[in-house]
């Protein structure tokens, strides 16, 4: 008999009916036993046994606590790490309740995206964030490193990207340059890896390029009135080489990232000038491309194939789903909740998919209807709505089954930075919704129960504060944290100007 089965059987008689411990995300199977343990590190025995992979999977574990000790069995280091996270949450005031837990995640991809272009987040803050992602068993940190407001990743071959492209932010276009050095990035990649988190870098192209084109205007391909250099020039061979040089350095900095994300979103906001660029005209003729749409697809295919040659899958927002990228080497991030066809197209096209629709996964949307600053397009993203995802009404009926599609890798929250100038504000928007997302991504659908989650969250909220984090308390309805006092604004529908709240 396998040892973990033996342990379970000998303890089965000791089951109790006491209240479940406040573990987030809640384990797939938890049996509370009589008694408790005061564990010393020597009493915690962990073993890695690849043979248990069929039952526990690559991230699952069994954790048994009895008065004389604790045993952890997992197929991988990651599984053992998650067992220790659970054990840490079980233990308070030196006492650990006796339990028999068998646990594994619902989804392989449990992500959080942070936009550091609109407003920069210092290294210490990223480390504190990674600590929390690990604590709640999230395993992907998607780092949105470049956008119109600033380029935040040092690229040795093109130093102006950071010394010029890194200047300014959404609140202050004249702010001193802020970016991560390559040494800092290597340190953060190692810090994340030690916590079983993969950092997925995003270098947005061919739109949202103003940070880069400010530094290297020769690569600009036009834009809008507000962002005149919003795109790269897709017709210039030098521009493609420039981007490929950058991606090579990115791959070297994130050698185990698995996926390099190259954006691909919202190009149509600023591609008008492509119709009059001689380089684009030449590209159209050479590649037999009829229009801008075909040029965009060609660009996406070309750069996607290049990322694949670096040994990585290519990640992109759902706009890239019709470009003809290699299905088995591409991950589509479905973000346009109002365009379910994009999700359907990605799945039918054979692509792997991460679900991160604006509703309910964008954490820059309000979390309480009375709050004044943030997005509120046809609704807001309150805690229960995040928790219910992806099982309840947040998906159109014809897509409800797709959440269990084998190519749906998982779920991801995204924090865009337009209204997040300070760490306190970023954290206020992140916690506690991150915990709801964590449980949605880990715990089997049949085990999810919002009321039960809310009861456990009440125990976690003060702990978040004790760790120095800022969190919104939806039970006490604590005050909204905004960056600076000023006129009440929220960002309404696309294209609309900032409005006064009603
Ligand atoms: C996005 O929100 N533009 C991906």
CSV table of C-alpha atoms and ligand atoms in Angstrom, one decimal:
chain,number,residue,atom,x,y,z
A,1,UNK,CA,0.0,0.0,0.0
A,2,UNK,CA,1.3,3.5,-0.8
A,3,UNK,CA,2.3,5.3,2.4
A,4,UNK,CA,0.0,8.2,2.0
A,5,UNK,CA,-3.0,5.9,1.6
A,6,UNK,CA,-1.9,4.1,4.7
A,7,UNK,CA,-1.8,7.3,6.6
A,8,UNK,CA,-5.2,8.3,5.4
A,9,UNK,CA,-6.8,5.1,6.4
A,10,UNK,CA,-5.4,5.0,9.8
A,11,UNK,CA,-6.7,8.4,10.5
A,12,UNK,CA,-10.1,8.1,8.9
A,13,UNK,CA,-11.7,7.1,12.2
A,14,UNK,CA,-10.6,10.3,13.8
A,15,UNK,CA,-12.6,12.7,11.6
A,16,UNK,CA,-14.4,15.5,13.4
A,17,UNK,CA,-17.0,18.0,12.4
A,18,UNK,CA,-15.4,21.1,13.8
A,19,UNK,CA,-15.4,24.3,11.7
A,20,UNK,CA,-13.2,24.3,8.6
A,21,UNK,CA,-9.9,26.1,8.9
A,22,UNK,CA,-9.5,29.5,7.2
A,23,UNK,CA,-7.4,28.3,4.2
A,24,UNK,CA,-7.5,30.4,1.0
A,25,UNK,CA,-7.7,29.0,-1.6
A,26,UNK,CA,-9.7,26.2,-0.1
A,27,UNK,CA,-8.3,22.8,-0.7
A,28,UNK,CA,-9.9,20.3,-3.0
A,29,UNK,CA,-10.4,17.8,-0.1
A,30,UNK,CA,-9.9,18.6,3.5
A,31,UNK,CA,-10.8,16.3,6.4
A,32,UNK,CA,-10.4,17.8,9.9
A,33,UNK,CA,-9.2,15.4,12.5
A,34,UNK,CA,-9.3,15.4,16.3
A,35,UNK,CA,-6.5,17.2,18.0
A,36,UNK,CA,-3.8,19.6,17.2
A,37,UNK,CA,0.0,19.7,16.9
A,38,UNK,CA,2.7,22.0,18.0
A,39,UNK,CA,5.1,21.3,15.1
A,40,UNK,CA,8.8,21.9,15.2
A,41,UNK,CA,10.5,22.0,11.7
A,42,UNK,CA,12.0,18.6,12.4
A,43,UNK,CA,8.5,17.1,12.7
A,44,UNK,CA,7.5,18.1,9.2
A,45,UNK,CA,8.6,15.4,6.8
A,46,UNK,CA,8.3,16.1,3.1
A,47,UNK,CA,8.9,13.6,0.3
A,48,UNK,CA,8.8,14.0,-3.4
A,49,UNK,CA,7.5,11.1,-5.2
A,50,UNK,CA,6.9,11.4,-9.0
A,51,UNK,CA,4.8,8.3,-8.9
A,52,UNK,CA,1.9,10.2,-7.3
A,53,UNK,CA,1.7,12.5,-10.4
A,54,UNK,CA,-1.4,10.8,-11.9
A,55,UNK,CA,-3.4,11.6,-8.7
A,56,UNK,CA,-1.8,14.8,-7.4
A,57,UNK,CA,-0.6,16.3,-10.6
A,58,UNK,CA,2.4,18.6,-11.0
A,59,UNK,CA,1.3,21.0,-8.3
A,60,UNK,CA,-0.8,18.9,-6.0
A,61,UNK,CA,0.1,17.5,-2.6
A,62,UNK,CA,-1.1,15.5,0.3
A,63,UNK,CA,-0.7,17.0,3.8
A,64,UNK,CA,-1.4,15.0,6.9
A,65,UNK,CA,-1.0,16.6,10.3
A,66,UNK,CA,-1.3,14.4,13.5
A,67,UNK,CA,-0.3,15.4,17.0
A,68,UNK,CA,3.2,13.9,16.6
A,69,UNK,CA,4.1,15.4,13.2
A,70,UNK,CA,3.2,16.4,9.7
A,71,UNK,CA,3.8,14.6,6.4
A,72,UNK,CA,3.8,16.1,3.0
A,73,UNK,CA,3.8,14.1,-0.2
A,74,UNK,CA,4.0,15.6,-3.6
A,75,UNK,CA,5.2,14.8,-7.1
A,76,UNK,CA,7.2,18.0,-7.4
A,77,UNK,CA,8.9,20.8,-5.4
A,78,UNK,CA,6.0,23.0,-6.4
A,79,UNK,CA,3.5,20.6,-4.8
A,80,UNK,CA,5.5,20.5,-1.6
A,81,UNK,CA,5.8,24.3,-1.6
A,82,UNK,CA,2.0,24.6,-1.8
A,83,UNK,CA,1.6,22.1,1.0
A,84,UNK,CA,3.9,24.4,3.1
A,85,UNK,CA,1.7,27.4,2.2
A,86,UNK,CA,-1.3,25.5,3.4
A,87,UNK,CA,0.5,24.4,6.6
A,88,UNK,CA,1.5,28.1,7.3
A,89,UNK,CA,-2.2,29.1,7.0
A,90,UNK,CA,-3.3,26.3,9.3
A,91,UNK,CA,-0.9,27.3,12.0
A,92,UNK,CA,-1.7,30.1,14.4
A,93,UNK,CA,-0.4,30.8,17.9
A,94,UNK,CA,1.9,27.8,17.4
A,95,UNK,CA,-0.9,25.3,17.1
A,96,UNK,CA,-1.9,23.4,13.9
A,97,UNK,CA,-5.2,21.5,13.8
A,98,UNK,CA,-4.9,17.9,12.7
A,99,UNK,CA,-6.0,17.4,9.1
A,100,UNK,CA,-5.8,15.1,6.1
A,101,UNK,CA,-5.7,17.2,3.0
A,102,UNK,CA,-5.5,16.1,-0.6
A,103,UNK,CA,-5.2,19.1,-2.9
A,104,UNK,CA,-4.4,20.2,-6.4
A,105,UNK,CA,-5.3,23.2,-8.5
A,106,UNK,CA,-8.3,23.4,-10.8
A,107,UNK,CA,-6.2,25.5,-13.4
A,108,UNK,CA,-2.6,25.3,-14.3
A,109,UNK,CA,-2.4,29.1,-15.0
A,110,UNK,CA,-3.2,31.3,-12.0
A,111,UNK,CA,-2.1,34.7,-12.9
A,112,UNK,CA,-1.9,38.4,-12.0
A,113,UNK,CA,-0.9,41.2,-14.4
A,114,UNK,CA,0.6,44.5,-13.2
A,115,UNK,CA,0.9,47.5,-15.5
A,116,UNK,CA,4.1,49.3,-14.5
A,117,UNK,CA,4.2,51.6,-17.5
A,118,UNK,CA,1.4,54.0,-16.5
A,119,UNK,CA,2.9,54.1,-13.0
A,120,UNK,CA,6.1,52.4,-11.9
A,121,UNK,CA,6.1,49.9,-9.0
A,122,UNK,CA,9.5,49.7,-7.2
A,123,UNK,CA,11.3,46.4,-6.7
A,124,UNK,CA,10.4,46.1,-3.0
A,125,UNK,CA,6.7,46.4,-3.9
A,126,UNK,CA,7.0,43.7,-6.6
A,127,UNK,CA,8.7,41.4,-4.1
A,128,UNK,CA,5.9,41.9,-1.6
A,129,UNK,CA,3.4,41.2,-4.3
A,130,UNK,CA,5.2,38.0,-5.3
A,131,UNK,CA,5.1,36.9,-1.7
A,132,UNK,CA,1.3,37.3,-1.7
A,133,UNK,CA,0.9,35.5,-5.1
A,134,UNK,CA,2.9,32.6,-3.6
A,135,UNK,CA,0.9,32.6,-0.4
A,136,UNK,CA,-2.3,32.3,-2.3
A,137,UNK,CA,-0.9,29.7,-4.8
A,138,UNK,CA,-0.8,31.9,-7.8
A,139,UNK,CA,1.9,30.9,-10.2
A,140,UNK,CA,2.2,33.5,-13.0
A,141,UNK,CA,3.2,37.2,-12.7
A,142,UNK,CA,2.5,38.8,-16.1
A,143,UNK,CA,4.6,42.0,-16.1
A,144,UNK,CA,3.3,44.7,-18.5
A,145,UNK,CA,6.6,46.4,-18.9
A,146,UNK,CA,6.1,48.7,-21.8
A,147,UNK,CA,3.3,51.0,-23.0
A,148,UNK,CA,2.7,54.6,-24.1
A,149,UNK,CA,3.5,56.2,-20.7
A,150,UNK,CA,6.9,54.6,-20.2
A,151,UNK,CA,9.3,51.9,-21.1
A,152,UNK,CA,10.4,50.1,-17.9
A,153,UNK,CA,12.9,47.4,-18.9
A,154,UNK,CA,16.6,48.0,-19.5
A,155,UNK,CA,17.7,46.9,-22.9
A,156,UNK,CA,21.5,47.1,-23.2
A,157,UNK,CA,21.6,47.5,-27.0
A,158,UNK,CA,19.1,50.5,-26.9
A,159,UNK,CA,19.8,52.5,-23.8
A,160,UNK,CA,17.5,55.4,-24.8
A,161,UNK,CA,14.6,53.1,-24.3
A,162,UNK,CA,15.0,53.6,-20.6
A,163,UNK,CA,16.8,56.9,-20.3
A,164,UNK,CA,14.3,58.6,-22.6
A,165,UNK,CA,11.4,56.1,-22.9
A,166,UNK,CA,11.4,55.6,-19.2
A,167,UNK,CA,10.8,59.3,-18.5
A,168,UNK,CA,7.4,60.3,-17.2
A,169,UNK,CA,4.2,58.5,-16.2
A,170,UNK,CA,0.5,58.9,-16.4
A,171,UNK,CA,0.3,61.5,-13.6
A,172,UNK,CA,3.5,63.4,-14.5
A,173,UNK,CA,4.9,63.3,-18.0
A,174,UNK,CA,8.0,65.1,-16.7
A,175,UNK,CA,8.9,62.6,-13.9
A,176,UNK,CA,12.4,61.2,-13.8
A,177,UNK,CA,13.1,58.0,-15.7
A,178,UNK,CA,11.9,54.9,-13.8
A,179,UNK,CA,12.7,51.4,-15.0
A,180,UNK,CA,14.1,48.0,-13.9
A,181,UNK,CA,17.8,47.4,-14.5
A,182,UNK,CA,18.7,44.0,-15.9
A,183,UNK,CA,20.3,43.1,-12.5
A,184,UNK,CA,17.0,43.9,-10.8
A,185,UNK,CA,15.1,41.9,-13.3
A,186,UNK,CA,17.3,38.8,-12.8
A,187,UNK,CA,17.0,39.2,-9.1
A,188,UNK,CA,13.1,39.3,-9.3
A,189,UNK,CA,13.0,36.4,-11.7
A,190,UNK,CA,15.0,34.3,-9.2
A,191,UNK,CA,12.9,35.6,-6.3
A,192,UNK,CA,9.7,34.6,-8.2
A,193,UNK,CA,11.2,31.2,-9.2
A,194,UNK,CA,12.0,30.4,-5.5
A,195,UNK,CA,8.3,30.9,-4.9
A,196,UNK,CA,7.2,28.7,-7.9
A,197,UNK,CA,6.1,31.8,-9.8
A,198,UNK,CA,7.0,32.3,-13.5
A,199,UNK,CA,7.3,35.9,-14.6
A,200,UNK,CA,5.8,36.4,-18.1
A,201,UNK,CA,7.2,39.6,-19.6
A,202,UNK,CA,5.1,41.7,-21.9
A,203,UNK,CA,6.6,44.0,-24.6
A,204,UNK,CA,3.6,45.5,-26.3
A,205,UNK,CA,3.7,45.9,-30.1
A,206,UNK,CA,2.9,47.1,-32.7
A,207,UNK,CA,0.6,49.5,-30.8
A,208,UNK,CA,1.0,51.1,-27.4
A,209,UNK,CA,4.6,51.8,-28.5
A,210,UNK,CA,4.9,55.5,-27.6
A,211,UNK,CA,7.4,54.9,-24.8
A,212,UNK,CA,9.8,53.2,-27.3
A,213,UNK,CA,9.1,55.5,-30.2
A,214,UNK,CA,9.7,58.6,-28.1
A,215,UNK,CA,13.3,57.2,-27.6
A,216,UNK,CA,13.7,55.9,-31.2
A,217,UNK,CA,11.4,58.0,-33.4
A,218,UNK,CA,12.8,56.4,-36.6
A,219,UNK,CA,10.8,53.3,-35.7
A,220,UNK,CA,7.4,55.1,-35.3
A,221,UNK,CA,4.5,54.2,-37.6
A,222,UNK,CA,2.1,57.0,-36.6
A,223,UNK,CA,-0.7,57.2,-34.2
A,224,UNK,CA,-3.6,59.2,-33.0
A,225,UNK,CA,-4.0,62.9,-32.1
A,226,UNK,CA,-3.3,62.2,-28.5
A,227,UNK,CA,-0.6,59.6,-29.1
A,228,UNK,CA,1.0,60.5,-32.5
A,229,UNK,CA,3.7,57.8,-32.3
A,230,UNK,CA,1.4,55.0,-31.0
A,231,UNK,CA,2.6,52.3,-33.4
A,232,UNK,CA,5.8,50.9,-34.6
A,233,UNK,CA,6.3,51.0,-38.4
A,234,UNK,CA,5.5,47.4,-39.5
A,235,UNK,CA,7.0,48.0,-43.0
A,236,UNK,CA,10.5,48.9,-42.0
A,237,UNK,CA,13.0,46.0,-41.8
A,238,UNK,CA,15.1,48.0,-39.4
A,239,UNK,CA,12.2,48.3,-37.0
A,240,UNK,CA,11.6,44.5,-37.1
A,241,UNK,CA,15.3,44.0,-36.4
A,242,UNK,CA,15.1,46.5,-33.5
A,243,UNK,CA,12.2,44.6,-32.0
A,244,UNK,CA,13.9,41.3,-32.5
A,245,UNK,CA,17.0,42.6,-30.8
A,246,UNK,CA,14.9,43.6,-27.8
A,247,UNK,CA,13.1,40.3,-27.7
A,248,UNK,CA,16.4,38.5,-27.7
A,249,UNK,CA,17.5,40.4,-24.6
A,250,UNK,CA,14.1,39.8,-23.0
A,251,UNK,CA,14.4,36.0,-23.6
A,252,UNK,CA,17.9,36.0,-22.0
A,253,UNK,CA,16.5,37.9,-18.9
A,254,UNK,CA,13.6,35.5,-18.6
A,255,UNK,CA,15.1,32.2,-19.7
A,256,UNK,CA,12.4,30.0,-18.2
A,257,UNK,CA,9.3,32.2,-18.8
A,258,UNK,CA,7.7,29.8,-21.2
A,259,UNK,CA,5.7,32.6,-22.8
A,260,UNK,CA,6.8,36.0,-24.1
A,261,UNK,CA,3.8,38.2,-24.4
A,262,UNK,CA,4.0,40.7,-27.3
A,263,UNK,CA,0.7,42.5,-26.7
A,264,UNK,CA,-1.0,43.0,-30.0
A,265,UNK,CA,-4.0,44.9,-28.6
A,266,UNK,CA,-5.9,48.0,-29.8
A,267,UNK,CA,-3.6,48.6,-32.9
A,268,UNK,CA,-6.6,50.1,-34.7
A,269,UNK,CA,-6.5,53.0,-32.3
A,270,UNK,CA,-3.5,54.4,-34.1
A,271,UNK,CA,-2.8,52.7,-37.4
A,272,UNK,CA,-4.3,55.4,-39.7
A,273,UNK,CA,-0.9,56.5,-41.0
A,274,UNK,CA,0.0,53.0,-42.1
A,275,UNK,CA,-2.0,53.8,-45.3
A,276,UNK,CA,0.4,56.5,-46.3
A,277,UNK,CA,3.8,55.1,-45.1
A,278,UNK,CA,5.9,54.1,-48.1
A,279,UNK,CA,7.5,51.2,-46.2
A,280,UNK,CA,4.1,49.8,-45.5
A,281,UNK,CA,3.1,50.2,-49.2
A,282,UNK,CA,6.3,48.3,-50.2
A,283,UNK,CA,5.5,45.6,-47.6
A,284,UNK,CA,1.9,45.2,-48.9
A,285,UNK,CA,3.2,44.8,-52.4
A,286,UNK,CA,6.0,42.3,-51.5
A,287,UNK,CA,3.8,40.2,-49.3
A,288,UNK,CA,0.6,40.7,-51.3
A,289,UNK,CA,-1.3,42.2,-48.3
A,290,UNK,CA,-4.6,43.9,-49.2
A,291,UNK,CA,-5.0,46.4,-46.3
A,292,UNK,CA,-4.0,47.5,-42.8
A,293,UNK,CA,-5.7,44.5,-41.3
A,294,UNK,CA,-3.6,42.2,-43.4
A,295,UNK,CA,-0.5,44.1,-42.5
A,296,UNK,CA,-1.3,43.8,-38.8
A,297,UNK,CA,-1.8,40.0,-39.1
A,298,UNK,CA,1.5,39.7,-41.1
A,299,UNK,CA,3.3,41.6,-38.3
A,300,UNK,CA,1.8,39.4,-35.7
A,301,UNK,CA,2.7,36.2,-37.6
A,302,UNK,CA,6.2,37.4,-38.3
A,303,UNK,CA,7.0,38.5,-34.7
A,304,UNK,CA,5.2,35.5,-33.2
A,305,UNK,CA,7.2,33.1,-35.3
A,306,UNK,CA,10.3,34.9,-34.2
A,307,UNK,CA,9.4,34.5,-30.5
A,308,UNK,CA,8.9,30.8,-31.2
A,309,UNK,CA,12.4,30.6,-32.6
A,310,UNK,CA,13.6,31.9,-29.2
A,311,UNK,CA,12.2,28.8,-27.7
A,312,UNK,CA,9.1,30.4,-26.1
A,313,UNK,CA,5.4,30.3,-26.8
A,314,UNK,CA,4.0,33.6,-27.9
A,315,UNK,CA,1.4,35.3,-25.8
A,316,UNK,CA,-0.9,38.0,-27.0
A,317,UNK,CA,-4.2,39.7,-26.3
A,318,UNK,CA,-7.2,38.3,-28.2
A,319,UNK,CA,-6.7,40.5,-31.2
A,320,UNK,CA,-3.9,38.1,-32.4
A,321,UNK,CA,-6.3,35.2,-32.6
A,322,UNK,CA,-6.9,35.5,-36.4
A,323,UNK,CA,-3.3,36.1,-37.5
A,324,UNK,CA,-2.5,32.5,-38.3
A,325,UNK,CA,0.0,32.0,-35.5
A,326,UNK,CA,1.1,28.4,-34.6
A,327,UNK,CA,-1.8,27.1,-32.4
A,328,UNK,CA,0.4,24.8,-30.3
A,329,UNK,CA,2.9,27.6,-29.6
A,330,UNK,CA,0.5,30.5,-28.8
A,331,UNK,CA,-1.4,31.6,-25.8
A,332,UNK,CA,-4.4,33.9,-26.3
A,333,UNK,CA,-5.4,36.2,-23.4
A,334,UNK,CA,-9.1,36.7,-23.8
A,335,UNK,CA,-9.8,40.2,-22.4
A,336,UNK,CA,-12.7,41.6,-24.3
A,337,UNK,CA,-15.6,40.4,-22.2
A,338,UNK,CA,-18.0,42.0,-24.7
A,339,UNK,CA,-16.6,40.0,-27.6
A,340,UNK,CA,-17.2,36.4,-26.7
A,341,UNK,CA,-16.6,35.5,-30.3
A,342,UNK,CA,-12.9,36.1,-29.7
A,343,UNK,CA,-12.8,33.4,-27.1
A,344,UNK,CA,-14.7,31.1,-29.3
A,345,UNK,CA,-12.4,31.8,-32.2
A,346,UNK,CA,-9.3,31.2,-30.1
A,347,UNK,CA,-10.6,27.8,-28.9
A,348,UNK,CA,-11.8,26.7,-32.3
A,349,UNK,CA,-8.4,27.8,-33.7
A,350,UNK,CA,-6.7,25.3,-31.4
A,351,UNK,CA,-5.0,27.9,-29.3
A,352,UNK,CA,-4.3,27.8,-25.6
A,353,UNK,CA,-6.3,30.4,-23.7
A,354,UNK,CA,-6.0,32.4,-20.5
A,355,UNK,CA,-9.3,33.9,-19.3
A,356,UNK,CA,-8.9,37.5,-18.2
A,357,UNK,CA,-12.1,39.3,-19.4
A,358,UNK,CA,-12.5,42.9,-18.2
A,359,UNK,CA,-15.5,41.7,-16.3
A,360,UNK,CA,-14.6,40.5,-13.7
A,361,UNK,CA,-10.8,40.2,-14.0
A,362,UNK,CA,-9.7,43.8,-14.5
A,363,UNK,CA,-9.0,45.1,-11.0
A,364,UNK,CA,-8.9,48.8,-12.1
A,365,UNK,CA,-12.7,48.6,-12.3
A,366,UNK,CA,-14.5,49.7,-9.1
A,367,UNK,CA,-15.0,47.1,-6.4
A,368,UNK,CA,-17.9,49.0,-4.7
A,369,UNK,CA,-20.6,51.1,-6.5
A,370,UNK,CA,-20.0,54.0,-4.2
A,371,UNK,CA,-16.4,54.3,-5.1
A,372,UNK,CA,-15.5,57.2,-7.3
A,373,UNK,CA,-12.2,56.5,-9.1
A,374,UNK,CA,-11.7,53.7,-11.6
A,375,UNK,CA,-13.6,52.1,-14.5
A,376,UNK,CA,-17.2,51.2,-14.4
A,377,UNK,CA,-18.2,50.1,-17.9
A,378,UNK,CA,-21.6,48.4,-17.8
A,379,UNK,CA,-20.9,47.4,-14.2
A,380,UNK,CA,-18.1,47.0,-11.7
A,381,UNK,CA,-16.0,44.1,-10.4
A,382,UNK,CA,-17.2,43.5,-6.9
A,383,UNK,CA,-15.7,40.7,-4.8
A,384,UNK,CA,-18.6,38.1,-5.3
A,385,UNK,CA,-18.4,38.6,-9.0
A,386,UNK,CA,-14.7,37.9,-9.1
A,387,UNK,CA,-15.2,34.9,-6.8
A,388,UNK,CA,-18.0,33.5,-9.1
A,389,UNK,CA,-15.8,33.6,-12.2
A,390,UNK,CA,-15.7,31.6,-14.4
A,391,UNK,CA,-18.6,29.5,-13.3
A,392,UNK,CA,-21.6,31.8,-13.1
A,393,UNK,CA,-23.3,34.4,-15.3
A,394,UNK,CA,-20.1,36.3,-16.2
A,395,UNK,CA,-19.9,34.2,-19.4
A,396,UNK,CA,-22.5,34.1,-22.1
A,397,UNK,CA,-24.4,30.8,-22.0
A,398,UNK,CA,-22.9,29.4,-25.2
A,399,UNK,CA,-19.5,29.9,-23.7
A,400,UNK,CA,-20.2,28.5,-20.2
A,401,UNK,CA,-18.9,25.1,-21.1
A,402,UNK,CA,-15.6,26.5,-22.5
A,403,UNK,CA,-14.3,27.2,-19.0
A,404,UNK,CA,-13.6,23.5,-18.7
A,405,UNK,CA,-12.1,23.2,-22.2
A,406,UNK,CA,-8.7,21.5,-21.9
A,407,UNK,CA,-7.0,24.3,-23.7
A,408,UNK,CA,-8.2,26.9,-21.2
A,409,UNK,CA,-5.0,27.1,-19.2
A,410,UNK,CA,-6.6,29.2,-16.4
A,411,UNK,CA,-7.5,32.6,-15.0
A,412,UNK,CA,-5.7,35.9,-14.6
A,413,UNK,CA,-6.5,39.2,-12.9
A,414,UNK,CA,-5.1,42.4,-14.5
A,415,UNK,CA,-4.3,45.7,-12.8
A,416,UNK,CA,-4.0,48.5,-15.4
A,417,UNK,CA,-2.3,51.6,-14.1
A,418,UNK,CA,-4.1,54.7,-15.2
A,419,UNK,CA,-5.4,55.5,-11.7
A,420,UNK,CA,-2.7,53.8,-9.7
A,421,UNK,CA,0.0,56.3,-8.9
A,422,UNK,CA,0.8,54.9,-5.4
A,423,UNK,CA,1.5,51.6,-3.9
A,424,UNK,CA,-1.4,52.0,-1.5
A,425,UNK,CA,-3.8,52.5,-4.3
A,426,UNK,CA,-2.5,49.5,-6.2
A,427,UNK,CA,-2.9,47.3,-3.2
A,428,UNK,CA,-6.3,48.7,-2.4
A,429,UNK,CA,-7.5,47.6,-5.8
A,430,UNK,CA,-5.7,44.2,-5.5
A,431,UNK,CA,-6.7,43.0,-2.1
A,432,UNK,CA,-8.9,41.3,-1.3
A,433,UNK,CA,-10.0,40.6,-4.9
A,434,UNK,CA,-6.8,38.7,-5.5
A,435,UNK,CA,-7.8,36.2,-2.9
A,436,UNK,CA,-11.1,35.6,-4.6
A,437,UNK,CA,-9.4,35.1,-7.9
A,438,UNK,CA,-6.9,32.8,-6.3
A,439,UNK,CA,-9.7,30.6,-5.0
A,440,UNK,CA,-11.5,30.7,-8.3
A,441,UNK,CA,-8.4,29.5,-10.1
A,442,UNK,CA,-7.5,26.8,-7.6
A,443,UNK,CA,-10.5,25.3,-5.8
A,444,UNK,CA,-12.8,22.9,-7.7
A,445,UNK,CA,-16.0,24.5,-8.9
A,446,UNK,CA,-18.1,22.1,-6.7
A,447,UNK,CA,-16.3,23.3,-3.6
A,448,UNK,CA,-16.7,27.0,-4.1
A,449,UNK,CA,-19.0,28.8,-1.8
A,450,UNK,CA,-19.0,32.6,-1.5
A,451,UNK,CA,-20.4,32.8,2.1
A,452,UNK,CA,-17.8,30.3,3.3
A,453,UNK,CA,-15.1,32.2,1.5
A,454,UNK,CA,-16.3,35.5,3.0
A,455,UNK,CA,-16.0,34.0,6.5
A,456,UNK,CA,-12.5,32.9,5.9
A,457,UNK,CA,-11.6,36.2,4.3
A,458,UNK,CA,-12.5,37.9,7.5
A,459,UNK,CA,-9.6,36.1,9.1
A,460,UNK,CA,-7.2,37.0,6.3
A,461,UNK,CA,-8.0,40.7,6.1
A,462,UNK,CA,-6.3,41.6,9.3
A,463,UNK,CA,-3.4,39.3,8.4
A,464,UNK,CA,-2.9,41.3,5.1
A,465,UNK,CA,-2.7,44.5,7.2
A,466,UNK,CA,-0.3,42.9,9.6
A,467,UNK,CA,2.0,42.2,6.7
A,468,UNK,CA,1.9,45.9,5.9
A,469,UNK,CA,-0.4,45.7,2.9
A,470,UNK,CA,-3.3,48.0,2.1
A,471,UNK,CA,-6.6,46.3,1.5
A,472,UNK,CA,-10.2,47.3,1.0
A,473,UNK,CA,-12.4,45.7,3.6
A,474,UNK,CA,-15.8,45.1,1.9
A,475,UNK,CA,-17.4,44.0,5.3
A,476,UNK,CA,-16.5,47.3,7.1
A,477,UNK,CA,-16.7,49.2,3.8
A,478,UNK,CA,-13.5,51.1,4.6
A,479,UNK,CA,-12.8,54.4,2.8
A,480,UNK,CA,-11.8,54.4,-0.8
A,481,UNK,CA,-8.1,55.0,-1.4
A,482,UNK,CA,-7.3,57.3,-4.3
A,483,UNK,CA,-4.0,58.8,-5.3
A,484,UNK,CA,-4.8,62.4,-4.7
A,485,UNK,CA,-7.8,64.3,-3.5
A,486,UNK,CA,-9.4,66.0,-6.4
A,487,UNK,CA,-12.5,65.9,-8.6
A,488,UNK,CA,-14.4,62.7,-8.6
A,489,UNK,CA,-13.8,60.9,-11.8
A,490,UNK,CA,-14.4,57.5,-13.3
A,491,UNK,CA,-13.3,56.2,-16.7
A,492,UNK,CA,-16.4,55.4,-18.6
A,493,UNK,CA,-17.0,53.6,-21.9
A,494,UNK,CA,-14.2,53.4,-24.5
A,495,UNK,CA,-13.7,56.7,-26.3
A,496,UNK,CA,-15.6,58.6,-23.6
A,497,UNK,CA,-13.8,61.4,-21.7
A,498,UNK,CA,-13.3,61.2,-18.0
A,499,UNK,CA,-16.6,62.1,-16.4
A,500,UNK,CA,-17.9,63.4,-13.2
A,501,UNK,CA,-19.4,60.6,-11.3
A,502,UNK,CA,-23.2,60.7,-10.9
B,1,LIG,C1,-6.1,45.7,-22.9
B,1,LIG,O1,-6.8,45.9,-21.9
B,1,LIG,N1,-5.8,46.7,-23.8
B,1,LIG,C2,-5.5,44.4,-23.1
